PDB file of C-alpha atoms in Angstrom:
ATOM      1  CA  MET A   1     -35.310 -22.191 -12.458  1.00  0.00           C
ATOM      2  CA  PRO A   2     -34.853 -20.038 -15.480  1.00  0.00           C
ATOM      3  CA  LYS A   3     -33.457 -21.956 -18.710  1.00  0.00           C
ATOM      4  CA  ILE A   4     -31.456 -21.278 -21.590  1.00  0.00           C
ATOM      5  CA  VAL A   5     -31.867 -23.672 -24.726  1.00  0.00           C
ATOM      6  CA  ALA A   6     -29.024 -23.614 -27.188  1.00  0.00           C
ATOM      7  CA  LEU A   7     -30.194 -24.997 -30.618  1.00  0.00           C
ATOM      8  CA  HIS A   8     -26.463 -25.010 -31.820  1.00  0.00           C
ATOM      9  CA  LYS A   9     -23.696 -27.379 -30.782  1.00  0.00           C
ATOM     10  CA  LEU A  10     -21.758 -26.050 -28.206  1.00  0.00           C
ATOM     11  CA  SER A  11     -18.330 -27.310 -26.776  1.00  0.00           C
ATOM     12  CA  GLN A  12     -17.921 -27.787 -23.174  1.00  0.00           C
ATOM     13  CA  GLU A  13     -15.842 -24.698 -22.779  1.00  0.00           C
ATOM     14  CA  GLU A  14     -18.770 -22.885 -24.222  1.00  0.00           C
ATOM     15  CA  GLN A  15     -21.283 -24.469 -22.143  1.00  0.00           C
ATOM     16  CA  ASN A  16     -19.070 -23.583 -19.056  1.00  0.00           C
ATOM     17  CA  ARG A  17     -18.975 -19.862 -20.219  1.00  0.00           C
ATOM     18  CA  ILE A  18     -22.753 -19.614 -20.088  1.00  0.00           C
ATOM     19  CA  THR A  19     -23.344 -21.538 -16.875  1.00  0.00           C
ATOM     20  CA  GLU A  20     -20.685 -19.154 -15.120  1.00  0.00           C
ATOM     21  CA  ALA A  21     -22.220 -15.908 -16.556  1.00  0.00           C
ATOM     22  CA  ALA A  22     -25.714 -17.048 -15.657  1.00  0.00           C
ATOM     23  CA  GLN A  23     -25.431 -19.063 -12.341  1.00  0.00           C
ATOM     24  CA  GLY A  24     -28.816 -20.670 -11.344  1.00  0.00           C
ATOM     25  CA  TYR A  25     -29.937 -21.024 -14.815  1.00  0.00           C
ATOM     26  CA  GLU A  26     -30.624 -24.338 -16.459  1.00  0.00           C
ATOM     27  CA  LEU A  27     -28.871 -25.018 -19.921  1.00  0.00           C
ATOM     28  CA  VAL A  28     -29.974 -27.325 -22.432  1.00  0.00           C
ATOM     29  CA  VAL A  29     -28.280 -27.909 -25.645  1.00  0.00           C
ATOM     30  CA  GLY A  30     -29.545 -29.860 -28.695  1.00  0.00           C
ATOM     31  CA  LYS A  31     -30.940 -29.535 -32.246  1.00  0.00           C
ATOM     32  CA  TYR A  32     -34.651 -28.717 -32.175  1.00  0.00           C
ATOM     33  CA  LYS A  33     -35.890 -31.797 -33.590  1.00  0.00           C
ATOM     34  CA  GLU A  34     -34.184 -33.889 -30.910  1.00  0.00           C
ATOM     35  CA  LEU A  35     -35.517 -31.835 -28.072  1.00  0.00           C
ATOM     36  CA  PRO A  36     -38.534 -33.172 -26.117  1.00  0.00           C
ATOM     37  CA  SER A  37     -41.688 -31.157 -27.194  1.00  0.00           C
ATOM     38  CA  GLY A  38     -42.088 -27.844 -25.124  1.00  0.00           C
ATOM     39  CA  THR A  39     -38.509 -27.360 -24.513  1.00  0.00           C
ATOM     40  CA  VAL A  40     -38.324 -24.064 -26.437  1.00  0.00           C
ATOM     41  CA  SER A  41     -41.565 -22.707 -25.167  1.00  0.00           C
ATOM     42  CA  SER A  42     -40.211 -23.341 -21.645  1.00  0.00           C
ATOM     43  CA  ALA A  43     -37.155 -21.375 -22.183  1.00  0.00           C
ATOM     44  CA  ASP A  44     -36.373 -17.720 -21.185  1.00  0.00           C
ATOM     45  CA  ILE A  45     -33.551 -17.580 -23.569  1.00  0.00           C
ATOM     46  CA  VAL A  46     -32.941 -19.220 -26.837  1.00  0.00           C
ATOM     47  CA  LEU A  47     -29.494 -19.176 -28.311  1.00  0.00           C
ATOM     48  CA  GLY A  48     -29.550 -19.917 -32.038  1.00  0.00           C
ATOM     49  CA  TRP A  49     -32.637 -20.406 -34.397  1.00  0.00           C
ATOM     50  CA  THR A  50     -34.480 -22.648 -36.598  1.00  0.00           C
ATOM     51  CA  LYS A  51     -37.568 -22.178 -38.470  1.00  0.00           C
ATOM     52  CA  ASP A  52     -38.857 -25.334 -36.838  1.00  0.00           C
ATOM     53  CA  ALA A  53     -38.851 -23.683 -33.610  1.00  0.00           C
ATOM     54  CA  GLN A  54     -40.878 -20.642 -34.555  1.00  0.00           C
ATOM     55  CA  GLU A  55     -44.268 -21.976 -33.803  1.00  0.00           C
ATOM     56  CA  GLU A  56     -43.460 -23.170 -30.304  1.00  0.00           C
ATOM     57  CA  ALA A  57     -41.364 -19.978 -29.453  1.00  0.00           C
ATOM     58  CA  LEU A  58     -44.490 -17.536 -30.332  1.00  0.00           C
ATOM     59  CA  GLN A  59     -47.328 -19.972 -28.865  1.00  0.00           C
ATOM     60  CA  GLU A  60     -49.505 -18.326 -26.165  1.00  0.00           C
ATOM     61  CA  ASN A  61     -47.916 -20.098 -23.008  1.00  0.00           C
ATOM     62  CA  SER A  62     -44.217 -19.416 -24.380  1.00  0.00           C
ATOM     63  CA  ARG A  63     -41.822 -18.077 -21.665  1.00  0.00           C
ATOM     64  CA  VAL A  64     -39.225 -16.791 -24.556  1.00  0.00           C
ATOM     65  CA  ARG A  65     -38.083 -13.564 -23.874  1.00  0.00           C
ATOM     66  CA  TRP A  66     -34.632 -13.230 -25.651  1.00  0.00           C
ATOM     67  CA  ILE A  67     -33.469 -14.919 -28.759  1.00  0.00           C
ATOM     68  CA  GLN A  68     -29.898 -14.486 -29.866  1.00  0.00           C
ATOM     69  CA  VAL A  69     -29.664 -15.750 -33.596  1.00  0.00           C
ATOM     70  CA  TRP A  70     -26.142 -16.899 -35.206  1.00  0.00           C
ATOM     71  CA  SER A  71     -26.516 -14.552 -38.267  1.00  0.00           C
ATOM     72  CA  ALA A  72     -26.193 -10.876 -38.735  1.00  0.00           C
ATOM     73  CA  GLY A  73     -29.333 -10.859 -41.182  1.00  0.00           C
ATOM     74  CA  VAL A  74     -32.683 -11.158 -39.683  1.00  0.00           C
ATOM     75  CA  ASP A  75     -34.770 -10.422 -42.803  1.00  0.00           C
ATOM     76  CA  LYS A  76     -36.233 -13.991 -42.721  1.00  0.00           C
ATOM     77  CA  LEU A  77     -37.329 -13.846 -39.062  1.00  0.00           C
ATOM     78  CA  PRO A  78     -40.998 -12.907 -37.986  1.00  0.00           C
ATOM     79  CA  LEU A  79     -39.700  -9.557 -36.412  1.00  0.00           C
ATOM     80  CA  GLN A  80     -43.342  -8.243 -35.894  1.00  0.00           C
ATOM     81  CA  ASP A  81     -44.565 -11.229 -34.135  1.00  0.00           C
ATOM     82  CA  PHE A  82     -41.276 -11.066 -31.803  1.00  0.00           C
ATOM     83  CA  LYS A  83     -42.247  -7.523 -31.056  1.00  0.00           C
ATOM     84  CA  ALA A  84     -45.723  -8.325 -30.222  1.00  0.00           C
ATOM     85  CA  ARG A  85     -44.678 -11.103 -27.984  1.00  0.00           C
ATOM     86  CA  GLY A  86     -42.030  -8.500 -26.028  1.00  0.00           C
ATOM     87  CA  ILE A  87     -39.164 -10.771 -27.412  1.00  0.00           C
ATOM     88  CA  GLN A  88     -35.735  -9.203 -27.753  1.00  0.00           C
ATOM     89  CA  LEU A  89     -33.683 -10.265 -30.516  1.00  0.00           C
ATOM     90  CA  THR A  90     -30.035  -9.960 -30.869  1.00  0.00           C
ATOM     91  CA  ASN A  91     -27.931 -10.875 -33.903  1.00  0.00           C
ATOM     92  CA  ALA A  92     -24.329 -11.660 -34.695  1.00  0.00           C
ATOM     93  CA  SER A  93     -23.369  -8.117 -36.108  1.00  0.00           C
ATOM     94  CA  GLY A  94     -19.648  -7.582 -35.483  1.00  0.00           C
ATOM     95  CA  VAL A  95     -18.719 -11.130 -36.001  1.00  0.00           C
ATOM     96  CA  HIS A  96     -18.287 -10.760 -39.761  1.00  0.00           C
ATOM     97  CA  SER A  97     -15.955  -7.646 -40.029  1.00  0.00           C
ATOM     98  CA  ILE A  98     -12.764  -9.275 -40.563  1.00  0.00           C
ATOM     99  CA  PRO A  99     -13.762 -12.140 -42.925  1.00  0.00           C
ATOM    100  CA  ILE A 100     -16.236  -9.970 -44.913  1.00  0.00           C
ATOM    101  CA  THR A 101     -13.665  -7.247 -45.432  1.00  0.00           C
ATOM    102  CA  GLU A 102     -11.150 -10.051 -46.444  1.00  0.00           C
ATOM    103  CA  HIS A 103     -13.494 -11.279 -48.976  1.00  0.00           C
ATOM    104  CA  ILE A 104     -14.284  -7.839 -50.400  1.00  0.00           C
ATOM    105  CA  PHE A 105     -10.716  -7.275 -51.073  1.00  0.00           C
ATOM    106  CA  SER A 106     -10.141 -10.976 -52.339  1.00  0.00           C
ATOM    107  CA  LEU A 107     -12.870 -10.225 -54.929  1.00  0.00           C
ATOM    108  CA  MET A 108     -11.580  -6.763 -55.961  1.00  0.00           C
ATOM    109  CA  LEU A 109      -7.821  -7.924 -56.050  1.00  0.00           C
ATOM    110  CA  ALA A 110      -8.844 -10.944 -58.016  1.00  0.00           C
ATOM    111  CA  PHE A 111     -10.444  -8.908 -60.631  1.00  0.00           C
ATOM    112  CA  ASN A 112      -7.582  -6.396 -60.706  1.00  0.00           C
ATOM    113  CA  ARG A 113      -4.951  -8.905 -61.093  1.00  0.00           C
ATOM    114  CA  ASN A 114      -7.017 -11.275 -63.273  1.00  0.00           C
ATOM    115  CA  LEU A 115      -6.495 -14.150 -60.859  1.00  0.00           C
ATOM    116  CA  HIS A 116      -9.861 -15.623 -61.782  1.00  0.00           C
ATOM    117  CA  ARG A 117      -8.497 -16.138 -65.240  1.00  0.00           C
ATOM    118  CA  ALA A 118      -5.194 -17.502 -64.135  1.00  0.00           C
ATOM    119  CA  ILE A 119      -6.947 -20.238 -62.045  1.00  0.00           C
ATOM    120  CA  GLU A 120      -9.078 -20.960 -65.096  1.00  0.00           C
ATOM    121  CA  GLY A 121      -5.868 -21.566 -67.059  1.00  0.00           C
ATOM    122  CA  GLN A 122      -4.268 -23.629 -64.355  1.00  0.00           C
ATOM    123  CA  SER A 123      -7.329 -25.877 -64.310  1.00  0.00           C
ATOM    124  CA  SER A 124      -7.107 -26.360 -68.085  1.00  0.00           C
ATOM    125  CA  HIS A 125      -3.414 -26.372 -68.140  1.00  0.00           C
ATOM    126  CA  GLN A 126      -3.280 -22.980 -70.219  1.00  0.00           C
ATOM    127  CA  TRP A 127      -0.894 -20.168 -69.947  1.00  0.00           C
ATOM    128  CA  ILE A 128      -3.372 -17.300 -70.006  1.00  0.00           C
ATOM    129  CA  LYS A 129      -1.712 -13.976 -69.780  1.00  0.00           C
ATOM    130  CA  GLY A 130      -4.016 -11.520 -71.423  1.00  0.00           C
ATOM    131  CA  GLY A 131      -6.265  -8.644 -69.864  1.00  0.00           C
ATOM    132  CA  ASP A 132      -5.837  -5.366 -68.138  1.00  0.00           C
ATOM    133  CA  PHE A 133      -4.214  -5.385 -64.830  1.00  0.00           C
ATOM    134  CA  ARG A 134      -5.398  -2.653 -62.448  1.00  0.00           C
ATOM    135  CA  GLU A 135      -4.448  -1.190 -59.143  1.00  0.00           C
ATOM    136  CA  LEU A 136      -6.495  -0.025 -56.092  1.00  0.00           C
ATOM    137  CA  SER A 137      -4.137   2.735 -55.225  1.00  0.00           C
ATOM    138  CA  GLY A 138      -5.444   5.947 -56.108  1.00  0.00           C
ATOM    139  CA  LYS A 139      -9.112   4.865 -56.679  1.00  0.00           C
ATOM    140  CA  THR A 140     -12.282   5.646 -54.971  1.00  0.00           C
ATOM    141  CA  ALA A 141     -14.152   2.977 -52.980  1.00  0.00           C
ATOM    142  CA  VAL A 142     -17.873   3.767 -52.140  1.00  0.00           C
ATOM    143  CA  ILE A 143     -19.272   1.821 -49.203  1.00  0.00           C
ATOM    144  CA  ILE A 144     -22.808   1.576 -48.839  1.00  0.00           C
ATOM    145  CA  GLY A 145     -24.017   0.771 -45.452  1.00  0.00           C
ATOM    146  CA  VAL A 146     -21.219   1.834 -42.984  1.00  0.00           C
ATOM    147  CA  GLY A 147     -21.628  -0.357 -40.012  1.00  0.00           C
ATOM    148  CA  HIS A 148     -18.955  -2.542 -38.365  1.00  0.00           C
ATOM    149  CA  ILE A 149     -18.131  -4.261 -41.620  1.00  0.00           C
ATOM    150  CA  GLY A 150     -18.024  -0.909 -43.624  1.00  0.00           C
ATOM    151  CA  SER A 151     -16.057   0.746 -41.356  1.00  0.00           C
ATOM    152  CA  ALA A 152     -13.561  -2.184 -41.302  1.00  0.00           C
ATOM    153  CA  ALA A 153     -13.596  -2.226 -45.048  1.00  0.00           C
ATOM    154  CA  ALA A 154     -12.836   1.475 -45.420  1.00  0.00           C
ATOM    155  CA  LYS A 155      -9.930   1.172 -43.047  1.00  0.00           C
ATOM    156  CA  ALA A 156      -8.512  -1.530 -45.358  1.00  0.00           C
ATOM    157  CA  ALA A 157      -9.365   0.569 -48.364  1.00  0.00           C
ATOM    158  CA  GLN A 158      -7.374   3.537 -46.746  1.00  0.00           C
ATOM    159  CA  ALA A 159      -4.345   1.229 -46.337  1.00  0.00           C
ATOM    160  CA  PHE A 160      -4.380   0.429 -50.096  1.00  0.00           C
ATOM    161  CA  GLY A 161      -4.159   3.966 -50.750  1.00  0.00           C
ATOM    162  CA  MET A 162      -7.999   4.505 -51.760  1.00  0.00           C
ATOM    163  CA  ARG A 163     -10.292   7.429 -51.222  1.00  0.00           C
ATOM    164  CA  THR A 164     -13.218   6.310 -49.323  1.00  0.00           C
ATOM    165  CA  ILE A 165     -16.828   7.448 -49.492  1.00  0.00           C
ATOM    166  CA  GLY A 166     -19.429   6.189 -47.165  1.00  0.00           C
ATOM    167  CA  VAL A 167     -23.366   5.991 -47.437  1.00  0.00           C
ATOM    168  CA  ARG A 168     -25.355   5.624 -44.324  1.00  0.00           C
ATOM    169  CA  ARG A 169     -28.871   6.747 -43.189  1.00  0.00           C
ATOM    170  CA  SER A 170     -27.608   8.832 -40.342  1.00  0.00           C
ATOM    171  CA  GLY A 171     -24.680  10.444 -42.111  1.00  0.00           C
ATOM    172  CA  LYS A 172     -22.614   9.880 -38.975  1.00  0.00           C
ATOM    173  CA  PRO A 173     -18.964  10.368 -39.665  1.00  0.00           C
ATOM    174  CA  ASP A 174     -16.578   7.377 -39.586  1.00  0.00           C
ATOM    175  CA  PRO A 175     -12.908   7.774 -38.902  1.00  0.00           C
ATOM    176  CA  TYR A 176     -12.087   5.737 -41.903  1.00  0.00           C
ATOM    177  CA  ILE A 177     -14.527   7.425 -44.199  1.00  0.00           C
ATOM    178  CA  ASP A 178     -13.155  10.436 -46.122  1.00  0.00           C
ATOM    179  CA  ASP A 179     -16.663  11.575 -47.232  1.00  0.00           C
ATOM    180  CA  MET A 180     -19.869  10.438 -45.794  1.00  0.00           C
ATOM    181  CA  MET A 181     -23.119  10.838 -47.321  1.00  0.00           C
ATOM    182  CA  THR A 182     -26.852  10.257 -46.429  1.00  0.00           C
ATOM    183  CA  THR A 183     -28.761   7.728 -48.402  1.00  0.00           C
ATOM    184  CA  ASP A 184     -30.771  10.321 -50.471  1.00  0.00           C
ATOM    185  CA  LYS A 185     -27.392  11.230 -51.850  1.00  0.00           C
ATOM    186  CA  LEU A 186     -26.640   7.562 -53.002  1.00  0.00           C
ATOM    187  CA  ASN A 187     -26.595   8.279 -56.784  1.00  0.00           C
ATOM    188  CA  ASP A 188     -24.030  11.174 -56.173  1.00  0.00           C
ATOM    189  CA  ALA A 189     -21.964   8.922 -54.195  1.00  0.00           C
ATOM    190  CA  LEU A 190     -22.164   6.098 -56.870  1.00  0.00           C
ATOM    191  CA  ALA A 191     -21.008   8.372 -59.548  1.00  0.00           C
ATOM    192  CA  GLN A 192     -17.690   8.678 -58.051  1.00  0.00           C
ATOM    193  CA  GLY A 193     -16.900   5.206 -57.330  1.00  0.00           C
ATOM    194  CA  ASP A 194     -14.337   2.867 -58.912  1.00  0.00           C
ATOM    195  CA  TYR A 195     -15.432   0.323 -56.757  1.00  0.00           C
ATOM    196  CA  CYS A 196     -19.218   0.484 -55.288  1.00  0.00           C
ATOM    197  CA  ILE A 197     -19.373  -1.968 -52.373  1.00  0.00           C
ATOM    198  CA  ASN A 198     -23.002  -3.059 -50.819  1.00  0.00           C
ATOM    199  CA  ILE A 199     -22.996  -4.208 -47.299  1.00  0.00           C
ATOM    200  CA  LEU A 200     -26.557  -3.166 -46.733  1.00  0.00           C
ATOM    201  CA  PRO A 201     -29.129  -5.518 -44.610  1.00  0.00           C
ATOM    202  CA  LEU A 202     -32.333  -6.551 -46.360  1.00  0.00           C
ATOM    203  CA  THR A 203     -35.130  -4.298 -45.450  1.00  0.00           C
ATOM    204  CA  ASP A 204     -38.250  -2.786 -47.104  1.00  0.00           C
ATOM    205  CA  GLU A 205     -36.203   0.228 -48.053  1.00  0.00           C
ATOM    206  CA  THR A 206     -33.331  -1.669 -49.469  1.00  0.00           C
ATOM    207  CA  LYS A 207     -35.020  -4.389 -51.575  1.00  0.00           C
ATOM    208  CA  GLY A 208     -34.266  -3.927 -55.051  1.00  0.00           C
ATOM    209  CA  LEU A 209     -32.449  -0.777 -54.238  1.00  0.00           C
ATOM    210  CA  PHE A 210     -29.636  -1.398 -56.965  1.00  0.00           C
ATOM    211  CA  ASN A 211     -31.812  -1.248 -60.164  1.00  0.00           C
ATOM    212  CA  LYS A 212     -31.513   0.111 -63.462  1.00  0.00           C
ATOM    213  CA  ASP A 213     -31.129   3.599 -62.316  1.00  0.00           C
ATOM    214  CA  ARG A 214     -28.597   2.794 -59.683  1.00  0.00           C
ATOM    215  CA  PHE A 215     -26.345   1.021 -61.970  1.00  0.00           C
ATOM    216  CA  ALA A 216     -26.528   3.858 -64.690  1.00  0.00           C
ATOM    217  CA  ALA A 217     -25.788   6.343 -61.938  1.00  0.00           C
ATOM    218  CA  MET A 218     -22.358   4.470 -61.436  1.00  0.00           C
ATOM    219  CA  LYS A 219     -19.263   5.496 -63.197  1.00  0.00           C
ATOM    220  CA  LYS A 220     -18.478   3.910 -66.442  1.00  0.00           C
ATOM    221  CA  GLY A 221     -15.945   1.097 -65.868  1.00  0.00           C
ATOM    222  CA  ALA A 222     -16.840   0.601 -62.184  1.00  0.00           C
ATOM    223  CA  PHE A 223     -16.538  -2.576 -60.267  1.00  0.00           C
ATOM    224  CA  PHE A 224     -19.484  -3.850 -58.108  1.00  0.00           C
ATOM    225  CA  VAL A 225     -19.345  -5.664 -55.136  1.00  0.00           C
ATOM    226  CA  ASN A 226     -22.218  -7.428 -53.316  1.00  0.00           C
ATOM    227  CA  VAL A 227     -21.730  -8.838 -49.878  1.00  0.00           C
ATOM    228  CA  GLY A 228     -24.932  -7.450 -48.305  1.00  0.00           C
ATOM    229  CA  ARG A 229     -28.137  -9.099 -49.266  1.00  0.00           C
ATOM    230  CA  GLY A 230     -29.078 -10.613 -52.659  1.00  0.00           C
ATOM    231  CA  PRO A 231     -32.734  -9.208 -52.875  1.00  0.00           C
ATOM    232  CA  SER A 232     -31.253  -5.770 -52.663  1.00  0.00           C
ATOM    233  CA  VAL A 233     -29.939  -6.080 -56.208  1.00  0.00           C
ATOM    234  CA  VAL A 234     -32.394  -6.380 -59.337  1.00  0.00           C
ATOM    235  CA  THR A 235     -30.147  -9.125 -61.069  1.00  0.00           C
ATOM    236  CA  SER A 236     -31.561  -8.391 -64.575  1.00  0.00           C
ATOM    237  CA  ALA A 237     -30.452  -4.848 -64.084  1.00  0.00           C
ATOM    238  CA  LEU A 238     -26.935  -5.934 -63.271  1.00  0.00           C
ATOM    239  CA  VAL A 239     -26.623  -8.456 -65.996  1.00  0.00           C
ATOM    240  CA  GLU A 240     -27.732  -5.643 -68.427  1.00  0.00           C
ATOM    241  CA  ALA A 241     -25.158  -3.152 -66.778  1.00  0.00           C
ATOM    242  CA  LEU A 242     -22.385  -5.884 -67.309  1.00  0.00           C
ATOM    243  CA  GLN A 243     -23.255  -7.038 -70.611  1.00  0.00           C
ATOM    244  CA  SER A 244     -23.463  -3.341 -72.139  1.00  0.00           C
ATOM    245  CA  GLY A 245     -20.018  -2.715 -70.621  1.00  0.00           C
ATOM    246  CA  HIS A 246     -21.264  -0.132 -68.255  1.00  0.00           C
ATOM    247  CA  LEU A 247     -19.818  -2.063 -65.539  1.00  0.00           C
ATOM    248  CA  ALA A 248     -16.535  -3.343 -65.712  1.00  0.00           C
ATOM    249  CA  GLY A 249     -17.177  -6.320 -63.571  1.00  0.00           C
ATOM    250  CA  ALA A 250     -18.779  -7.711 -60.377  1.00  0.00           C
ATOM    251  CA  GLY A 251     -17.736  -9.586 -57.258  1.00  0.00           C
ATOM    252  CA  LEU A 252     -21.066 -11.327 -55.966  1.00  0.00           C
ATOM    253  CA  ASP A 253     -21.299 -13.451 -52.858  1.00  0.00           C
ATOM    254  CA  VAL A 254     -25.281 -13.180 -52.422  1.00  0.00           C
ATOM    255  CA  PHE A 255     -28.058 -13.515 -55.000  1.00  0.00           C
ATOM    256  CA  GLU A 256     -31.696 -12.875 -55.377  1.00  0.00           C
ATOM    257  CA  GLU A 257     -32.152 -16.626 -55.940  1.00  0.00           C
ATOM    258  CA  GLU A 258     -29.865 -19.022 -54.059  1.00  0.00           C
ATOM    259  CA  PRO A 259     -28.437 -21.258 -55.268  1.00  0.00           C
ATOM    260  CA  LEU A 260     -27.940 -19.313 -58.587  1.00  0.00           C
ATOM    261  CA  PRO A 261     -29.824 -21.466 -61.344  1.00  0.00           C
ATOM    262  CA  ALA A 262     -27.243 -23.426 -63.287  1.00  0.00           C
ATOM    263  CA  ASP A 263     -28.419 -21.830 -66.608  1.00  0.00           C
ATOM    264  CA  HIS A 264     -28.099 -17.962 -65.242  1.00  0.00           C
ATOM    265  CA  PRO A 265     -26.053 -15.711 -67.620  1.00  0.00           C
ATOM    266  CA  LEU A 266     -23.826 -14.710 -64.791  1.00  0.00           C
ATOM    267  CA  TRP A 267     -21.985 -18.115 -64.660  1.00  0.00           C
ATOM    268  CA  ASP A 268     -20.495 -17.488 -68.103  1.00  0.00           C
ATOM    269  CA  MET A 269     -19.329 -13.960 -67.515  1.00  0.00           C
ATOM    270  CA  GLN A 270     -15.652 -13.469 -67.414  1.00  0.00           C
ATOM    271  CA  GLN A 271     -15.802 -10.267 -65.721  1.00  0.00           C
ATOM    272  CA  VAL A 272     -17.945 -11.681 -62.673  1.00  0.00           C
ATOM    273  CA  ILE A 273     -16.349 -13.458 -59.752  1.00  0.00           C
ATOM    274  CA  MET A 274     -18.880 -15.325 -57.722  1.00  0.00           C
ATOM    275  CA  THR A 275     -18.716 -17.121 -54.205  1.00  0.00           C
ATOM    276  CA  PRO A 276     -21.520 -19.263 -52.874  1.00  0.00           C
ATOM    277  CA  HIS A 277     -22.370 -16.899 -49.791  1.00  0.00           C
ATOM    278  CA  THR A 278     -19.434 -17.573 -48.037  1.00  0.00           C
ATOM    279  CA  ALA A 279     -18.097 -13.878 -47.192  1.00  0.00           C
ATOM    280  CA  GLY A 280     -19.026 -14.233 -43.416  1.00  0.00           C
ATOM    281  CA  ASP A 281     -17.737 -17.663 -42.927  1.00  0.00           C
ATOM    282  CA  THR A 282     -14.737 -18.136 -40.531  1.00  0.00           C
ATOM    283  CA  VAL A 283     -13.302 -20.657 -38.183  1.00  0.00           C
ATOM    284  CA  HIS A 284     -13.602 -17.989 -35.579  1.00  0.00           C
ATOM    285  CA  TYR A 285     -17.337 -17.568 -35.861  1.00  0.00           C
ATOM    286  CA  ASN A 286     -18.553 -19.400 -32.693  1.00  0.00           C
ATOM    287  CA  GLU A 287     -15.899 -17.886 -30.514  1.00  0.00           C
ATOM    288  CA  ARG A 288     -17.044 -14.374 -31.585  1.00  0.00           C
ATOM    289  CA  ILE A 289     -20.647 -14.937 -31.365  1.00  0.00           C
ATOM    290  CA  MET A 290     -20.072 -16.368 -27.880  1.00  0.00           C
ATOM    291  CA  ASP A 291     -18.485 -13.116 -26.738  1.00  0.00           C
ATOM    292  CA  ILE A 292     -21.503 -11.032 -27.842  1.00  0.00           C
ATOM    293  CA  PHE A 293     -23.769 -13.465 -26.123  1.00  0.00           C
ATOM    294  CA  ILE A 294     -21.888 -13.822 -22.758  1.00  0.00           C
ATOM    295  CA  ASP A 295     -21.678  -9.900 -22.619  1.00  0.00           C
ATOM    296  CA  ASN A 296     -25.599 -10.017 -23.077  1.00  0.00           C
ATOM    297  CA  LEU A 297     -26.351 -12.800 -20.878  1.00  0.00           C
ATOM    298  CA  LYS A 298     -24.275 -11.165 -17.744  1.00  0.00           C
ATOM    299  CA  ALA A 299     -26.449  -7.774 -18.221  1.00  0.00           C
ATOM    300  CA  TYR A 300     -29.546 -10.176 -18.611  1.00  0.00           C
ATOM    301  CA  ALA A 301     -29.037 -12.148 -15.402  1.00  0.00           C
ATOM    302  CA  ASP A 302     -28.248  -8.890 -13.441  1.00  0.00           C
ATOM    303  CA  GLU A 303     -31.719  -7.554 -14.964  1.00  0.00           C
ATOM    304  CA  LYS A 304     -29.749  -4.822 -16.870  1.00  0.00           C
ATOM    305  CA  PRO A 305     -30.477  -3.934 -20.730  1.00  0.00           C
ATOM    306  CA  LEU A 306     -28.797  -5.751 -23.149  1.00  0.00           C
ATOM    307  CA  PRO A 307     -25.592  -3.983 -24.439  1.00  0.00           C
ATOM    308  CA  ARG A 308     -25.112  -5.391 -27.654  1.00  0.00           C
ATOM    309  CA  ASN A 309     -26.765  -6.128 -31.148  1.00  0.00           C
ATOM    310  CA  VAL A 310     -30.292  -5.624 -30.181  1.00  0.00           C
ATOM    311  CA  ILE A 311     -32.555  -5.314 -33.183  1.00  0.00           C
ATOM    312  CA  ASP A 312     -34.662  -2.334 -33.768  1.00  0.00           C
ATOM    313  CA  TYR A 313     -37.948  -3.956 -35.100  1.00  0.00           C
ATOM    314  CA  GLU A 314     -38.929  -0.928 -36.920  1.00  0.00           C
ATOM    315  CA  ARG A 315     -35.689  -0.548 -38.844  1.00  0.00           C
ATOM    316  CA  ALA A 316     -35.156  -4.457 -39.109  1.00  0.00           C
ATOM    317  CA  TYR A 317     -31.583  -4.378 -38.224  1.00  0.00           C
TER     318      TYR A 317
END
C-alpha cells in the first residue's frame, strides 16, 4: 500500500481530506523523531520537512518520490540531491500573498505615519509628535520579484494611488504592474522607486544582489523593504546607505543572520522598522497549504503531473 507521511501536526479534518483525496493510501502523522526508524524512507509522499529526515529520505532504498514543504523558500534544501533521486518538490508559494502584502504595507504606512515613534512614546509615556508625515498616493513602488506576492502587492499599491514598476526575469506583464522590466534593467527600475520592495527568493543569482551599487542606484530618500530573503542583501551596504541619509528608511523582516545580533547597529536606527521574520505568518496558513497539497495529491493519485508549485531545480524556485 502506498504511504503518505505527514511530519506536521494535522487536524482530523485535514487527515480526512487527505484520505478522501488518495483512497488506498496509508497516512502516518507524527514528528520525525517520534516515528519508528524507516517510516520516512518507506513513504511515497512526505508532507512537511525537517532536516533530521534528510538522510533517511535520500538513502538508497528510499521510496520517497514527492515532498511537499511547508515554506515558500527552498534555498536550504538539498535540491540537487532531490533531483538526482527523481524526487518532485512542491512548496507553499501562494499561501503568503495576503499576509506578506499586508505586512509590506504595514511597514510602509508605519514609517510614513511615524507609528513606530508613537509606539515608542506610548511605551515610555511620552507625547512624541515630531517628524515628517508622508503619503503613499502619487509615489512609485518598485517591486522586485513579481510572482503571487508581488502581484498582490502591486494591486494594493495601485489601490493607494501609487504607480507600480515590476522587475522579473521573464519580463512577462502583470495586470497590476504599470511598467514591467527584466532583471538586467534592475538599476533603471530602482532609480525610479520611492519604495523599493524586495520579494525575491534566494538563489545563486540573488545572493548579495542588493549591495553598495544597488543602494546607490536607488533614488535619494527612498524607503527599502525586504520581505524576500536576508542573504539577498549585503547588510553592511544597507547600513551605510541608511547612515549616509541616501535611504530615508527601511522596513526589514529578514536578515543575513537570524536572529539579528543584539549589538547590531540596525536595532538603534529610528528610520528602521524591523520584524522577526513574521511577514508570512497567518492563522490561515495550514488551510491554504492543504488546498495546494490536496490539488496535487488528487493529480498524483491519478498518475497525472502535479499542477501546482513544482520546484524547478535549475532555477531553485
